[in-house]
């Protein structure tokens, strides 16, 4: 079972929910692994204090110009959909940060002047504790392309954690990284807050999930602030509300200290129970 | 001298475009023949990434001696522009093309490259 925790709006509680749910499921002797796919700023490891077990370099494949037989025909730049190759009068320039590793330039080059070569873009770290595992994708500074590393982190988890409940903590937004983090899951939790901002971005996230034909439900966080917009929207759109997590300053205090919430706050634990029960009903 | 302006219109009175990569139009003034050439740059609108690179390549095809713009070219675009001898002057983002030309002539603009 693979479940993605996504949001749309940033700062609605993806990581708080992911880390607490992981620990809570583990405390009930469930086999659980959390993948932190917010590869531009992974921070789940702050809350789930595990021991670093493995650390491996992650490469993506990029073309490298070999001038030997190149005729500067410009086919490579013409077929690149991502502006990663510029053909100048006397040379070909490759911009690896823009490359999506589609191989088009390399395959279509008449003189084989753009062989694909590995380039480091980040690393995948695995942390272990007594009863859960955490796998974290971490993009190197200056790298722009999160998707290959997100895909690589999911592959890593799939290979090593067969039979586990896999929770995927997605990055915010609705663009390619979120889609990559959501498309292969059995279910997606969209966590939002009951404010006009939360609703605006929830709508965008819902549209994205519908394009992906993905099953999803909504978790309302900081319930009690804002207005009824999110609830009304979910009712009209027939979207299940999995739980409402009450707004509580004590939760924020624990979070700011890097502590887990559910061991200390009862209503938060009750919300996790509702989520666990909901997961039990996912086909 | 051929001078290229990053612009939002095609007349001397048109406003400059402060952006390089996503400039709306390239306006090229040839001082010798005293003519203005206007080239739209709208294709960069649809590009998510790499607009600066494409614009820089396009700019070089017209071999200007000087580029006058607002905020300046970004890192990747500069990388391409450096393959030529073109000079870039910045700080004209809020002017009209005419004002930008005069500011350049009076040495009021900063050199980026």
PDB file of N, CA and C in Angstrom, chain A residues 82-151:
ATOM      1  N   UNK A  82      13.495  21.203 -24.017  1.00  0.00           N
ATOM      2  CA  UNK A  82      13.702  21.848 -22.723  1.00  0.00           C
ATOM      3  C   UNK A  82      14.779  22.929 -22.760  1.00  0.00           C
ATOM      4  N   UNK A  83      15.170  23.331 -23.977  1.00  0.00           N
ATOM      5  CA  UNK A  83      16.175  24.393 -24.153  1.00  0.00           C
ATOM      6  C   UNK A  83      17.488  24.083 -23.447  1.00  0.00           C
ATOM      7  N   UNK A  84      17.805  22.797 -23.346  1.00  0.00           N
ATOM      8  CA  UNK A  84      19.023  22.430 -22.623  1.00  0.00           C
ATOM      9  C   UNK A  84      20.252  22.428 -23.526  1.00  0.00           C
ATOM     10  N   UNK A  85      20.023  22.549 -24.849  1.00  0.00           N
ATOM     11  CA  UNK A  85      21.156  22.544 -25.781  1.00  0.00           C
ATOM     12  C   UNK A  85      21.089  23.787 -26.660  1.00  0.00           C
ATOM     13  N   UNK A  86      22.205  24.477 -26.760  1.00  0.00           N
ATOM     14  CA  UNK A  86      22.284  25.653 -27.619  1.00  0.00           C
ATOM     15  C   UNK A  86      23.363  25.398 -28.657  1.00  0.00           C
ATOM     16  N   UNK A  87      22.991  25.538 -29.942  1.00  0.00           N
ATOM     17  CA  UNK A  87      23.998  25.369 -30.985  1.00  0.00           C
ATOM     18  C   UNK A  87      24.518  26.742 -31.404  1.00  0.00           C
ATOM     19  N   UNK A  88      25.780  26.956 -31.103  1.00  0.00           N
ATOM     20  CA  UNK A  88      26.436  28.215 -31.464  1.00  0.00           C
ATOM     21  C   UNK A  88      27.211  27.986 -32.767  1.00  0.00           C
ATOM     22  N   UNK A  89      27.659  29.051 -33.413  1.00  0.00           N
ATOM     23  CA  UNK A  89      28.357  28.877 -34.704  1.00  0.00           C
ATOM     24  C   UNK A  89      29.532  27.894 -34.642  1.00  0.00           C
ATOM     25  N   UNK A  90      30.237  27.851 -33.501  1.00  0.00           N
ATOM     26  CA  UNK A  90      31.422  26.988 -33.455  1.00  0.00           C
ATOM     27  C   UNK A  90      31.381  25.886 -32.412  1.00  0.00           C
ATOM     28  N   UNK A  91      30.294  25.789 -31.693  1.00  0.00           N
ATOM     29  CA  UNK A  91      30.244  24.765 -30.649  1.00  0.00           C
ATOM     30  C   UNK A  91      28.803  24.450 -30.223  1.00  0.00           C
ATOM     31  N   UNK A  92      28.670  23.332 -29.511  1.00  0.00           N
ATOM     32  CA  UNK A  92      27.386  22.936 -28.927  1.00  0.00           C
ATOM     33  C   UNK A  92      27.533  23.084 -27.416  1.00  0.00           C
ATOM     34  N   UNK A  93      26.586  23.783 -26.809  1.00  0.00           N
ATOM     35  CA  UNK A  93      26.635  23.912 -25.345  1.00  0.00           C
ATOM     36  C   UNK A  93      25.485  23.118 -24.733  1.00  0.00           C
ATOM     37  N   UNK A  94      25.781  22.343 -23.708  1.00  0.00           N
ATOM     38  CA  UNK A  94      24.761  21.573 -23.003  1.00  0.00           C
ATOM     39  C   UNK A  94      24.568  22.192 -21.621  1.00  0.00           C
ATOM     40  N   UNK A  95      23.313  22.402 -21.224  1.00  0.00           N
ATOM     41  CA  UNK A  95      23.003  22.915 -19.888  1.00  0.00           C
ATOM     42  C   UNK A  95      22.330  21.806 -19.087  1.00  0.00           C
ATOM     43  N   UNK A  96      23.113  21.010 -18.351  1.00  0.00           N
ATOM     44  CA  UNK A  96      22.594  19.814 -17.667  1.00  0.00           C
ATOM     45  C   UNK A  96      21.427  20.115 -16.724  1.00  0.00           C
ATOM     46  N   UNK A  97      21.431  21.318 -16.104  1.00  0.00           N
ATOM     47  CA  UNK A  97      20.365  21.629 -15.151  1.00  0.00           C
ATOM     48  C   UNK A  97      19.001  21.645 -15.828  1.00  0.00           C
ATOM     49  N   UNK A  98      18.950  21.925 -17.137  1.00  0.00           N
ATOM     50  CA  UNK A  98      17.662  21.979 -17.834  1.00  0.00           C
ATOM     51  C   UNK A  98      17.295  20.638 -18.471  1.00  0.00           C
ATOM     52  N   UNK A  99      18.248  19.705 -18.507  1.00  0.00           N
ATOM     53  CA  UNK A  99      18.046  18.435 -19.229  1.00  0.00           C
ATOM     54  C   UNK A  99      17.068  17.519 -18.494  1.00  0.00           C
ATOM     55  N   UNK A 100      16.098  16.936 -19.237  1.00  0.00           N
ATOM     56  CA  UNK A 100      15.133  15.995 -18.667  1.00  0.00           C
ATOM     57  C   UNK A 100      15.506  14.543 -18.970  1.00  0.00           C
ATOM     58  N   UNK A 101      16.734  14.311 -19.424  1.00  0.00           N
ATOM     59  CA  UNK A 101      17.205  12.952 -19.717  1.00  0.00           C
ATOM     60  C   UNK A 101      16.281  12.193 -20.658  1.00  0.00           C
ATOM     61  N   UNK A 102      15.806  12.839 -21.721  1.00  0.00           N
ATOM     62  CA  UNK A 102      14.899  12.155 -22.655  1.00  0.00           C
ATOM     63  C   UNK A 102      15.659  11.413 -23.737  1.00  0.00           C
ATOM     64  N   UNK A 103      16.940  11.658 -23.878  1.00  0.00           N
ATOM     65  CA  UNK A 103      17.828  10.992 -24.832  1.00  0.00           C
ATOM     66  C   UNK A 103      17.600  11.404 -26.288  1.00  0.00           C
ATOM     67  N   UNK A 104      16.660  12.293 -26.585  1.00  0.00           N
ATOM     68  CA  UNK A 104      16.349  12.629 -27.985  1.00  0.00           C
ATOM     69  C   UNK A 104      17.591  13.118 -28.723  1.00  0.00           C
ATOM     70  N   UNK A 105      18.321  14.064 -28.149  1.00  0.00           N
ATOM     71  CA  UNK A 105      19.508  14.618 -28.827  1.00  0.00           C
ATOM     72  C   UNK A 105      20.530  13.527 -29.090  1.00  0.00           C
ATOM     73  N   UNK A 106      20.742  12.700 -28.085  1.00  0.00           N
ATOM     74  CA  UNK A 106      21.761  11.665 -28.160  1.00  0.00           C
ATOM     75  C   UNK A 106      21.411  10.627 -29.233  1.00  0.00           C
ATOM     76  N   UNK A 107      20.130  10.209 -29.236  1.00  0.00           N
ATOM     77  CA  UNK A 107      19.683   9.179 -30.175  1.00  0.00           C
ATOM     78  C   UNK A 107      19.611   9.700 -31.605  1.00  0.00           C
ATOM     79  N   UNK A 108      19.221  10.968 -31.768  1.00  0.00           N
ATOM     80  CA  UNK A 108      18.995  11.488 -33.120  1.00  0.00           C
ATOM     81  C   UNK A 108      20.223  12.157 -33.724  1.00  0.00           C
ATOM     82  N   UNK A 109      21.283  12.271 -32.980  1.00  0.00           N
ATOM     83  CA  UNK A 109      22.507  12.894 -33.510  1.00  0.00           C
ATOM     84  C   UNK A 109      23.095  12.001 -34.605  1.00  0.00           C
ATOM     85  N   UNK A 110      23.270  12.540 -35.827  1.00  0.00           N
ATOM     86  CA  UNK A 110      23.762  11.702 -36.931  1.00  0.00           C
ATOM     87  C   UNK A 110      25.211  11.242 -36.741  1.00  0.00           C
ATOM     88  N   UNK A 111      25.962  11.936 -35.909  1.00  0.00           N
ATOM     89  CA  UNK A 111      27.376  11.570 -35.764  1.00  0.00           C
ATOM     90  C   UNK A 111      27.703  11.028 -34.367  1.00  0.00           C
ATOM     91  N   UNK A 112      26.673  10.691 -33.590  1.00  0.00           N
ATOM     92  CA  UNK A 112      26.856  10.184 -32.214  1.00  0.00           C
ATOM     93  C   UNK A 112      27.764  11.085 -31.379  1.00  0.00           C
ATOM     94  N   UNK A 113      27.545  12.373 -31.496  1.00  0.00           N
ATOM     95  CA  UNK A 113      28.430  13.311 -30.803  1.00  0.00           C
ATOM     96  C   UNK A 113      27.926  13.724 -29.423  1.00  0.00           C
ATOM     97  N   UNK A 114      26.794  13.139 -28.988  1.00  0.00           N
ATOM     98  CA  UNK A 114      26.258  13.490 -27.665  1.00  0.00           C
ATOM     99  C   UNK A 114      26.004  12.242 -26.822  1.00  0.00           C
ATOM    100  N   UNK A 115      27.064  11.529 -26.444  1.00  0.00           N
ATOM    101  CA  UNK A 115      26.852  10.344 -25.598  1.00  0.00           C
ATOM    102  C   UNK A 115      26.277  10.737 -24.239  1.00  0.00           C
ATOM    103  N   UNK A 116      25.376   9.899 -23.702  1.00  0.00           N
ATOM    104  CA  UNK A 116      24.778  10.185 -22.398  1.00  0.00           C
ATOM    105  C   UNK A 116      25.743   9.742 -21.298  1.00  0.00           C
ATOM    106  N   UNK A 117      25.923  10.603 -20.314  1.00  0.00           N
ATOM    107  CA  UNK A 117      26.850  10.287 -19.219  1.00  0.00           C
ATOM    108  C   UNK A 117      26.184  10.627 -17.882  1.00  0.00           C
ATOM    109  N   UNK A 118      26.547   9.902 -16.812  1.00  0.00           N
ATOM    110  CA  UNK A 118      25.912  10.190 -15.521  1.00  0.00           C
ATOM    111  C   UNK A 118      26.422  11.488 -14.904  1.00  0.00           C
ATOM    112  N   UNK A 119      25.506  12.256 -14.301  1.00  0.00           N
ATOM    113  CA  UNK A 119      25.910  13.445 -13.556  1.00  0.00           C
ATOM    114  C   UNK A 119      25.193  13.448 -12.211  1.00  0.00           C
ATOM    115  N   UNK A 120      25.929  13.668 -11.146  1.00  0.00           N
ATOM    116  CA  UNK A 120      25.353  13.678  -9.803  1.00  0.00           C
ATOM    117  C   UNK A 120      24.373  14.844  -9.630  1.00  0.00           C
ATOM    118  N   UNK A 121      23.154  14.553  -9.118  1.00  0.00           N
ATOM    119  CA  UNK A 121      22.231  15.653  -8.803  1.00  0.00           C
ATOM    120  C   UNK A 121      21.808  15.637  -7.335  1.00  0.00           C
ATOM    121  N   UNK A 122      22.128  14.548  -6.641  1.00  0.00           N
ATOM    122  CA  UNK A 122      21.732  14.504  -5.238  1.00  0.00           C
ATOM    123  C   UNK A 122      22.063  13.176  -4.616  1.00  0.00           C
ATOM    124  N   UNK A 123      21.392  12.869  -3.490  1.00  0.00           N
ATOM    125  CA  UNK A 123      21.644  11.591  -2.848  1.00  0.00           C
ATOM    126  C   UNK A 123      20.366  11.052  -2.204  1.00  0.00           C
ATOM    127  N   UNK A 124      20.380   9.754  -1.951  1.00  0.00           N
ATOM    128  CA  UNK A 124      19.253   9.097  -1.281  1.00  0.00           C
ATOM    129  C   UNK A 124      19.781   8.536   0.038  1.00  0.00           C
ATOM    130  N   UNK A 125      19.184   8.961   1.145  1.00  0.00           N
ATOM    131  CA  UNK A 125      19.634   8.527   2.465  1.00  0.00           C
ATOM    132  C   UNK A 125      18.557   7.659   3.111  1.00  0.00           C
ATOM    133  N   UNK A 126      19.011   6.614   3.773  1.00  0.00           N
ATOM    134  CA  UNK A 126      18.074   5.736   4.478  1.00  0.00           C
ATOM    135  C   UNK A 126      18.377   5.794   5.970  1.00  0.00           C
ATOM    136  N   UNK A 127      17.361   6.094   6.758  1.00  0.00           N
ATOM    137  CA  UNK A 127      17.507   6.141   8.210  1.00  0.00           C
ATOM    138  C   UNK A 127      16.706   4.998   8.820  1.00  0.00           C
ATOM    139  N   UNK A 128      17.219   4.480   9.908  1.00  0.00           N
ATOM    140  CA  UNK A 128      16.597   3.337  10.552  1.00  0.00           C
ATOM    141  C   UNK A 128      16.342   3.642  12.013  1.00  0.00           C
ATOM    142  N   UNK A 129      15.179   3.220  12.512  1.00  0.00           N
ATOM    143  CA  UNK A 129      15.011   3.245  13.968  1.00  0.00           C
ATOM    144  C   UNK A 129      14.474   1.873  14.350  1.00  0.00           C
ATOM    145  N   UNK A 130      14.117   1.674  15.607  1.00  0.00           N
ATOM    146  CA  UNK A 130      13.691   0.344  16.055  1.00  0.00           C
ATOM    147  C   UNK A 130      12.517  -0.173  15.239  1.00  0.00           C
ATOM    148  N   UNK A 131      11.574   0.713  14.932  1.00  0.00           N
ATOM    149  CA  UNK A 131      10.353   0.173  14.323  1.00  0.00           C
ATOM    150  C   UNK A 131       9.876   0.851  13.041  1.00  0.00           C
ATOM    151  N   UNK A 132      10.670   1.755  12.477  1.00  0.00           N
ATOM    152  CA  UNK A 132      10.269   2.294  11.172  1.00  0.00           C
ATOM    153  C   UNK A 132      11.519   2.637  10.372  1.00  0.00           C
ATOM    154  N   UNK A 133      11.321   2.899   9.083  1.00  0.00           N
ATOM    155  CA  UNK A 133      12.415   3.364   8.231  1.00  0.00           C
ATOM    156  C   UNK A 133      12.017   4.675   7.572  1.00  0.00           C
ATOM    157  N   UNK A 134      13.019   5.478   7.299  1.00  0.00           N
ATOM    158  CA  UNK A 134      12.803   6.744   6.611  1.00  0.00           C
ATOM    159  C   UNK A 134      13.799   6.811   5.464  1.00  0.00           C
ATOM    160  N   UNK A 135      13.282   7.124   4.270  1.00  0.00           N
ATOM    161  CA  UNK A 135      14.154   7.282   3.111  1.00  0.00           C
ATOM    162  C   UNK A 135      13.983   8.707   2.611  1.00  0.00           C
ATOM    163  N   UNK A 136      15.097   9.362   2.392  1.00  0.00           N
ATOM    164  CA  UNK A 136      15.045  10.775   2.080  1.00  0.00           C
ATOM    165  C   UNK A 136      15.794  11.048   0.779  1.00  0.00           C
ATOM    166  N   UNK A 137      15.128  11.721  -0.157  1.00  0.00           N
ATOM    167  CA  UNK A 137      15.816  12.213  -1.352  1.00  0.00           C
ATOM    168  C   UNK A 137      16.312  13.612  -1.055  1.00  0.00           C
ATOM    169  N   UNK A 138      17.560  13.891  -1.407  1.00  0.00           N
ATOM    170  CA  UNK A 138      18.131  15.215  -1.094  1.00  0.00           C
ATOM    171  C   UNK A 138      18.820  15.748  -2.347  1.00  0.00           C
ATOM    172  N   UNK A 139      18.253  16.804  -2.916  1.00  0.00           N
ATOM    173  CA  UNK A 139      18.789  17.392  -4.144  1.00  0.00           C
ATOM    174  C   UNK A 139      19.979  18.290  -3.803  1.00  0.00           C
ATOM    175  N   UNK A 140      21.030  18.221  -4.621  1.00  0.00           N
ATOM    176  CA  UNK A 140      22.191  19.084  -4.387  1.00  0.00           C
ATOM    177  C   UNK A 140      21.823  20.555  -4.614  1.00  0.00           C
ATOM    178  N   UNK A 141      22.524  21.427  -3.934  1.00  0.00           N
ATOM    179  CA  UNK A 141      22.340  22.865  -4.133  1.00  0.00           C
ATOM    180  C   UNK A 141      22.596  23.222  -5.591  1.00  0.00           C
ATOM    181  N   UNK A 142      21.762  24.097  -6.140  1.00  0.00           N
ATOM    182  CA  UNK A 142      21.978  24.549  -7.511  1.00  0.00           C
ATOM    183  C   UNK A 142      21.313  23.685  -8.559  1.00  0.00           C
ATOM    184  N   UNK A 143      20.833  22.494  -8.167  1.00  0.00           N
ATOM    185  CA  UNK A 143      20.133  21.625  -9.118  1.00  0.00           C
ATOM    186  C   UNK A 143      18.684  22.068  -9.235  1.00  0.00           C
ATOM    187  N   UNK A 144      18.150  22.022 -10.463  1.00  0.00           N
ATOM    188  CA  UNK A 144      16.782  22.520 -10.687  1.00  0.00           C
ATOM    189  C   UNK A 144      15.765  21.400 -10.879  1.00  0.00           C
ATOM    190  N   UNK A 145      16.247  20.192 -11.137  1.00  0.00           N
ATOM    191  CA  UNK A 145      15.337  19.147 -11.592  1.00  0.00           C
ATOM    192  C   UNK A 145      15.046  18.143 -10.480  1.00  0.00           C
ATOM    193  N   UNK A 146      13.883  18.287  -9.833  1.00  0.00           N
ATOM    194  CA  UNK A 146      13.554  17.427  -8.695  1.00  0.00           C
ATOM    195  C   UNK A 146      12.994  16.076  -9.136  1.00  0.00           C
ATOM    196  N   UNK A 147      12.324  16.044 -10.293  1.00  0.00           N
ATOM    197  CA  UNK A 147      11.573  14.841 -10.679  1.00  0.00           C
ATOM    198  C   UNK A 147      12.415  13.567 -10.757  1.00  0.00           C
ATOM    199  N   UNK A 148      13.589  13.579 -11.423  1.00  0.00           N
ATOM    200  CA  UNK A 148      14.340  12.312 -11.488  1.00  0.00           C
ATOM    201  C   UNK A 148      14.699  11.762 -10.104  1.00  0.00           C
ATOM    202  N   UNK A 149      15.020  12.642  -9.180  1.00  0.00           N
ATOM    203  CA  UNK A 149      15.385  12.190  -7.830  1.00  0.00           C
ATOM    204  C   UNK A 149      14.159  11.677  -7.075  1.00  0.00           C
ATOM    205  N   UNK A 150      13.006  12.320  -7.286  1.00  0.00           N
ATOM    206  CA  UNK A 150      11.769  11.832  -6.664  1.00  0.00           C
ATOM    207  C   UNK A 150      11.465  10.425  -7.179  1.00  0.00           C
ATOM    208  N   UNK A 151      11.575  10.253  -8.504  1.00  0.00           N
ATOM    209  CA  UNK A 151      11.325   8.929  -9.099  1.00  0.00           C
ATOM    210  C   UNK A 151      12.328   7.912  -8.547  1.00  0.00           C
TER     211      UNK A 151
END
